[in-house]
Every structure is written in structure tokens, then in C-alpha cells.
mmCIF file of C-alpha atoms in Angstrom:
data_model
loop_
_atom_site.group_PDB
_atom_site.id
_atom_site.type_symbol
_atom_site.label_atom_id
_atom_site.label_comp_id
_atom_site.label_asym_id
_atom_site.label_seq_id
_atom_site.Cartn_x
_atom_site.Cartn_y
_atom_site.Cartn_z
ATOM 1 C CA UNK A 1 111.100 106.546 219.909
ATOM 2 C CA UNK A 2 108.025 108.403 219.575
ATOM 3 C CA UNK A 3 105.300 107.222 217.334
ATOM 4 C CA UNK A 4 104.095 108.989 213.998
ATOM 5 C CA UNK A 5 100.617 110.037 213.795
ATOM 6 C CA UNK A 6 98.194 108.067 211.645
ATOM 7 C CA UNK A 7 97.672 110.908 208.926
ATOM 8 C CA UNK A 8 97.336 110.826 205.042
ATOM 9 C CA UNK A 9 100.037 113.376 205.317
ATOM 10 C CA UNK A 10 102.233 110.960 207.347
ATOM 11 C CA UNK A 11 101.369 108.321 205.026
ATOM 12 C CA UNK A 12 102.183 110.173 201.598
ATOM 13 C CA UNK A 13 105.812 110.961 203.486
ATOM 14 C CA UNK A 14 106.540 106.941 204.386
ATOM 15 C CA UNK A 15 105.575 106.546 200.927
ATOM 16 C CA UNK A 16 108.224 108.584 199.688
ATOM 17 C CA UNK A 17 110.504 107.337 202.103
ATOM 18 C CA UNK A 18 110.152 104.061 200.797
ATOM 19 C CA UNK A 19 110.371 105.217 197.023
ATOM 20 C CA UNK A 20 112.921 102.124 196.052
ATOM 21 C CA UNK A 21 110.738 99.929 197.334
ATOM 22 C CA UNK A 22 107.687 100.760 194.980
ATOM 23 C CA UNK A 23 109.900 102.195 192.329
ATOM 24 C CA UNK A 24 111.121 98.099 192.123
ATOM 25 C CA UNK A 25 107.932 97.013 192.639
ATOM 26 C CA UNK A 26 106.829 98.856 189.293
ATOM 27 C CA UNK A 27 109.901 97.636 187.299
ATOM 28 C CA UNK A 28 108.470 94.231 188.239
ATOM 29 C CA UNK A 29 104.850 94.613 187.259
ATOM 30 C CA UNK A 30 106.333 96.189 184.094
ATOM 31 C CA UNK A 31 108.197 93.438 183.435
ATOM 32 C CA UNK A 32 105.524 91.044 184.353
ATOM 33 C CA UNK A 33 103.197 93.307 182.188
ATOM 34 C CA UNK A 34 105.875 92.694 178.884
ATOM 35 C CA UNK A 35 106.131 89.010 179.607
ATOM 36 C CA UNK A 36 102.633 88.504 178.892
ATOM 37 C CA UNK A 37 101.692 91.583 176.410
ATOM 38 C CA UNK A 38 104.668 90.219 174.158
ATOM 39 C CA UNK A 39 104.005 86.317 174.422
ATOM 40 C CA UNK A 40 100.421 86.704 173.978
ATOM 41 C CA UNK A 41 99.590 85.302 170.157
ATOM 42 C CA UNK A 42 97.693 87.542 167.468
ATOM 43 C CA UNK A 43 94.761 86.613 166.392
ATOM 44 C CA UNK A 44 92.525 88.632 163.568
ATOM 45 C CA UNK A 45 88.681 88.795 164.290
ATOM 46 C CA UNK A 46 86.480 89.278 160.907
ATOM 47 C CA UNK A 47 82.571 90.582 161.509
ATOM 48 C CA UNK A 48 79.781 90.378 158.734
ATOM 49 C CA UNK A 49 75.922 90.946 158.871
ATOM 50 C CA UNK A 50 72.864 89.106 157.155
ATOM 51 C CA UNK A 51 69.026 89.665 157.983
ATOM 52 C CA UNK A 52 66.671 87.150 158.187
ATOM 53 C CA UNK A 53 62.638 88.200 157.794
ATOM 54 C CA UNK A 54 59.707 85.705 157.258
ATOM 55 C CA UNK A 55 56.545 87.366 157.405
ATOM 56 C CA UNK A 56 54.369 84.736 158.660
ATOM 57 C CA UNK A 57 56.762 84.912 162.084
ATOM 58 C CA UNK A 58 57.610 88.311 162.774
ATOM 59 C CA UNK A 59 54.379 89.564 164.354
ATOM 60 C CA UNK A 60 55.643 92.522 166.264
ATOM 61 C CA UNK A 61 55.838 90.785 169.725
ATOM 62 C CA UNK A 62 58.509 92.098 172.309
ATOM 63 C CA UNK A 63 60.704 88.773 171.616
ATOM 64 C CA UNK A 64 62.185 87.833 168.484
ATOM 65 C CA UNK A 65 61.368 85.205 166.400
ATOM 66 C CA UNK A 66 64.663 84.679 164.934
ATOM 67 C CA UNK A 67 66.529 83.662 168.430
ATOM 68 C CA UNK A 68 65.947 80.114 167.646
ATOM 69 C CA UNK A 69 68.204 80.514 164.101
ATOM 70 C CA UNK A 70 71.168 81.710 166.191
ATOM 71 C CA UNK A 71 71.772 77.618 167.019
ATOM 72 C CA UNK A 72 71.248 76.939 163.292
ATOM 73 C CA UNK A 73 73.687 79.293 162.361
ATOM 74 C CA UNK A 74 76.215 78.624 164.856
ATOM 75 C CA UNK A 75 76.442 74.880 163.906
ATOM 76 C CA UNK A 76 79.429 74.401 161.911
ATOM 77 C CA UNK A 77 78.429 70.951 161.125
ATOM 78 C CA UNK A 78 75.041 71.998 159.690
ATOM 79 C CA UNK A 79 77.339 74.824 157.859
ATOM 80 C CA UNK A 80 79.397 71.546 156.775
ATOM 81 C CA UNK A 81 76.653 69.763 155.352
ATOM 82 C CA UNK A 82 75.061 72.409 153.362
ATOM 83 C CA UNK A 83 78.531 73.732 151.857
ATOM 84 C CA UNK A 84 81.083 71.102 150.770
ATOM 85 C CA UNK A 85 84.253 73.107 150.897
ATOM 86 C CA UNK A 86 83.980 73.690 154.606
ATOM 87 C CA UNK A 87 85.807 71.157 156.512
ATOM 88 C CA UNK A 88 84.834 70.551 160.199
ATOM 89 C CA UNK A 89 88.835 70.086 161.402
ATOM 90 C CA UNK A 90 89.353 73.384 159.824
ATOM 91 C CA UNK A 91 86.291 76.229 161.100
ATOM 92 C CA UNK A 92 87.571 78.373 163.137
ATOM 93 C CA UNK A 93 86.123 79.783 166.618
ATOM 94 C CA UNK A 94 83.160 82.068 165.555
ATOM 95 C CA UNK A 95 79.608 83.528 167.044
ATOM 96 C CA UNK A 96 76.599 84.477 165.862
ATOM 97 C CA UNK A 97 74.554 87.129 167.900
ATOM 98 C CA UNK A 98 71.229 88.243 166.913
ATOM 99 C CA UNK A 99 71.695 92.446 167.349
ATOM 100 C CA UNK A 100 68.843 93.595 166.531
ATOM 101 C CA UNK A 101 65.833 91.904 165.583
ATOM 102 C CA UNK A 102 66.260 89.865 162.666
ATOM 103 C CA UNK A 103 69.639 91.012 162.332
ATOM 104 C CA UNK A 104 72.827 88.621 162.496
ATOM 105 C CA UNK A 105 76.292 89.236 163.110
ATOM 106 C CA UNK A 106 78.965 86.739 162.454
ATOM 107 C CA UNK A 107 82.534 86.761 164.425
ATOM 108 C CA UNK A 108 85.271 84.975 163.465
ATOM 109 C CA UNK A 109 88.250 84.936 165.403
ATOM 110 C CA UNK A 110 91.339 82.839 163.868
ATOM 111 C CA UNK A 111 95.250 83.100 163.553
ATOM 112 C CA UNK A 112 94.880 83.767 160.428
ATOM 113 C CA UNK A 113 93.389 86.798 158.308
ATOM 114 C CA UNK A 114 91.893 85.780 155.420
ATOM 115 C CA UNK A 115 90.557 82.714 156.860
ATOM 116 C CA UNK A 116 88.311 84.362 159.571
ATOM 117 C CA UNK A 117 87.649 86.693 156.591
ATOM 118 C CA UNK A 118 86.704 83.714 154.293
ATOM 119 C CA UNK A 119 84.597 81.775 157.075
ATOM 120 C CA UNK A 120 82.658 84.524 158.238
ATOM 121 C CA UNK A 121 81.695 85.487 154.212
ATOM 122 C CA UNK A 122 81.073 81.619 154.383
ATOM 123 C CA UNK A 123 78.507 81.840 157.056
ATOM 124 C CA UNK A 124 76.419 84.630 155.822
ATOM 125 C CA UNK A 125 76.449 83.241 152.031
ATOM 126 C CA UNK A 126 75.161 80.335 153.304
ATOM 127 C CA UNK A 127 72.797 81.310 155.190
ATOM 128 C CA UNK A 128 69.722 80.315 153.335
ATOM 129 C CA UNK A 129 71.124 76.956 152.411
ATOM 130 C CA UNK A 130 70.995 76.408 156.222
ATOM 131 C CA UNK A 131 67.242 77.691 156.941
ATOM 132 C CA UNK A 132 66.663 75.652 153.925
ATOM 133 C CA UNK A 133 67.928 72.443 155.648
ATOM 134 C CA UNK A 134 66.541 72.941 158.853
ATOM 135 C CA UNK A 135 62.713 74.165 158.133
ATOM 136 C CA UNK A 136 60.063 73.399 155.751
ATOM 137 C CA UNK A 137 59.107 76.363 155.236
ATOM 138 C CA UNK A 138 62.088 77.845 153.997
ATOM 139 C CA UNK A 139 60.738 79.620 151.041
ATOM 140 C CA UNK A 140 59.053 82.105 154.062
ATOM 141 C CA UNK A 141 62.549 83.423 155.223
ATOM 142 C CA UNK A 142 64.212 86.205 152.887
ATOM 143 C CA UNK A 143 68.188 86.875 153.422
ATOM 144 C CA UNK A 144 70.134 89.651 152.737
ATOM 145 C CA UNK A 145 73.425 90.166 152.853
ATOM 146 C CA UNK A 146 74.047 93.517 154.657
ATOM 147 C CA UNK A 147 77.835 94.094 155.279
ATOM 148 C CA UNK A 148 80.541 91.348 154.351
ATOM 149 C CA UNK A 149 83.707 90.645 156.279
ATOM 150 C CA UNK A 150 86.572 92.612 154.470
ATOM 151 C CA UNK A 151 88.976 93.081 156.564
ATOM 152 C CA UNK A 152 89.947 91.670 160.207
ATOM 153 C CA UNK A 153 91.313 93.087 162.621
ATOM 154 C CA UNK A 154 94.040 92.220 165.303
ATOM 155 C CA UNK A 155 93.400 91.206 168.787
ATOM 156 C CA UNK A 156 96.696 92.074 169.905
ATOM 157 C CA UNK A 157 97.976 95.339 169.334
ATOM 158 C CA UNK A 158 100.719 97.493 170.523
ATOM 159 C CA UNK A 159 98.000 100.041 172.235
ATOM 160 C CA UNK A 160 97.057 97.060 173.710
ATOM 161 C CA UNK A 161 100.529 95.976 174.701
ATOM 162 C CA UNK A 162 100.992 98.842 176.104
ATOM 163 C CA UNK A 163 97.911 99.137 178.142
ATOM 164 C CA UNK A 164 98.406 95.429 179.516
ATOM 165 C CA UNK A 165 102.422 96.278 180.965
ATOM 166 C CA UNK A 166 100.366 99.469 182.329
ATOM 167 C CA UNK A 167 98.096 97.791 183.706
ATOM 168 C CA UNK A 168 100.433 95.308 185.345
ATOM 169 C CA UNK A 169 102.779 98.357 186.761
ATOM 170 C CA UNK A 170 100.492 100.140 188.564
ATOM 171 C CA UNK A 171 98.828 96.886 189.680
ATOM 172 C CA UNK A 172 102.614 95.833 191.571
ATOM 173 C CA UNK A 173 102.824 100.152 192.920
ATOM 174 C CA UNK A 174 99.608 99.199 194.143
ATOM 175 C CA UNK A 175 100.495 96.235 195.769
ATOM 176 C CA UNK A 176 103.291 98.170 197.064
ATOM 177 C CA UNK A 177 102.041 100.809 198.500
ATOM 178 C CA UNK A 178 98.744 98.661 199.943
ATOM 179 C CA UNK A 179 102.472 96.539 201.819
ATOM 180 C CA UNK A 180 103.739 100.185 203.113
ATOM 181 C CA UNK A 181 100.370 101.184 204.329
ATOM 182 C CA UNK A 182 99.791 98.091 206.864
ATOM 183 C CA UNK A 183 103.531 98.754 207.808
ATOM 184 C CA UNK A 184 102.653 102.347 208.310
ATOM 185 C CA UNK A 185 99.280 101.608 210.048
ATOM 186 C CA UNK A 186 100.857 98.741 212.397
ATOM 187 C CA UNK A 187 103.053 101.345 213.361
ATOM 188 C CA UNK A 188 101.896 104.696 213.716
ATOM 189 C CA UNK A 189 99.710 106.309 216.791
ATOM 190 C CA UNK A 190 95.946 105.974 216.479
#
């Protein structure tokens, strides 16, 4: 039996031999794909921006002078203390990144809507009442509420669902056709 050539020409026609074999190999990474684009849970993510200036910091230098309120804000039992109606068993996950300079944005992902709504509107009212607990000087910084949380958004979405049982399809052809091309190279004439 003579040998086939080592060729991308020979190689595109074992692939097509072997057409069941990668044709199953996609149904599985589809499948795969659905298991975990369908069991995955939704979650809503709200966004809302403050700014923070204080005149006697900001002095124009490359860094910002805010970086160090990102911990303040971020503390949800500092957010506890200076609002009553937050409960620390019931914050959600959130983040506060500085974009930038001076500017704050709050995310706030939770399994529920309104709530990661409601939290992150939380965070940026309360924003002053938490410089004003942490510094002296609190009378220096001026806040301003620049874009409230009104609507979150989902995490999961069919796009998304669609794109991960893509994703997981042509990962398994891959796979496939990576098994097919050691056959083919363990095989052929060099």
C-alpha cells in the first residue's frame, strides 16, 4: 500500500473522508456548548457615575488624587454605616473604578434587577456621606451625580447563548480535525 503524500491538498481530502467523524464531533461541542449556555444563571448588571473634585488635591499631576476613594467607596460596610437601610447580608457584588480622573463608576451585578439598580443609585447618593466619614476635610470634596443606574442589563443573553454553543462547536471540529491531522501526518510520506 503506497503512502499518501504529506500535502494540504491530501490533508483537506482525509478530512473529508472522515466527515462523520468531525460532523459528531460538532454535534458534541454543540451540545456541550447548550449544556452550559442554557444552565448558566442570569444576572442583571446596573452602572451609574458620580465625580468627586476637591480643589486643594487636584493639582494637575499625572496621577490622580482620587485613587485612594476607590477603597472608601467600595466598602460596603462603610456604605452600611453611613446609610441605615443597607444591610451588609444583603449588598450585592459591585465595583467601583475610577475612569477618568475624578470620575467614578459604580457596577452592580445581582440576580435581581432592581436591586443592582437600587444599590448602585445607593452608592453614588451616598457618596458624600462616605467622604464625610472618612476625612476631615470633607467640606473640600464636591459630588455630583452624573448618570444614575436606570436600567440593568442581562449577563446572559441569547446572542450570548448562541455565541457560547458556537464557540464550543467549532472548539470539538477543531479538536477533531487537530485528531485527523496527527493520524494523517503519522501516516503519510514526508
Amino acid at each position: 500500500m503506497a503512502k499518501t503524500k504529506f500535502t494540504f491538498r491530501n490533508y483537506l481530502k482525509e478530512l473529508r473522508k472522515a466527515w462523520i467523524f468531525l460532523a459528531i464531533f460538532f454535534v458534541i461541542g454543540a451540545g456541550i456548548g447548550s449544556a452550559y449556555a442554557f444552565t448558566r444563571k442570569v444576572q442583571y448588571t446596573a452602572t451609574a457615575k458620580f465625580s468627586v473634585y476637591n480643589s486643594h488635591v487636584d493639582n494637575g499631576a499625572a496621577t490622580s488624587p482620587y485613587s485612594q476613594l476607590i477603597e472608601l467607596f467600595s466598602s460596603a460596610k462603610l456604605l452600611a454605616n453611613v446609610d441605615e437601610t443597607v444591610k451588609l447580608e444583603d449588598v450585592p457584588a459591585y465595583e467601583v473604578k475610577e475612569s477618568p480622573r475624578g470620575i467614578f463608576e459604580v457596577t452592580v451585578t445581582s440576580a435581581d434587577a432592581e436591586k443592582a439598580k437600587s444599590f448602585a443609585n445607593t452608592v453614588i447618593i451616598n457618596s458624600s456621606n462616605v467622604i464625610a466619614s472618612a476625612f476631615d476635610d470633607s467640606y473640600n470634596y464636591r459630588t455630583t451625580i452624573l448618570e444614575e443606574a436606570l436600567s440593568a442589563q442581562p449577563t446572559v443573553t441569547m446572542k450570548t447563548r448562541l455565541v457560547s454553543i458556537l464557540v464550543a462547536a467549532f472548539g470539538m471540529f477543531i479538536i477533531a480535525a487537530v485528531v485527523i491531522f496527527i493520524r494523517f501526518d503519522y501516516r503519510s510520506e514526508k
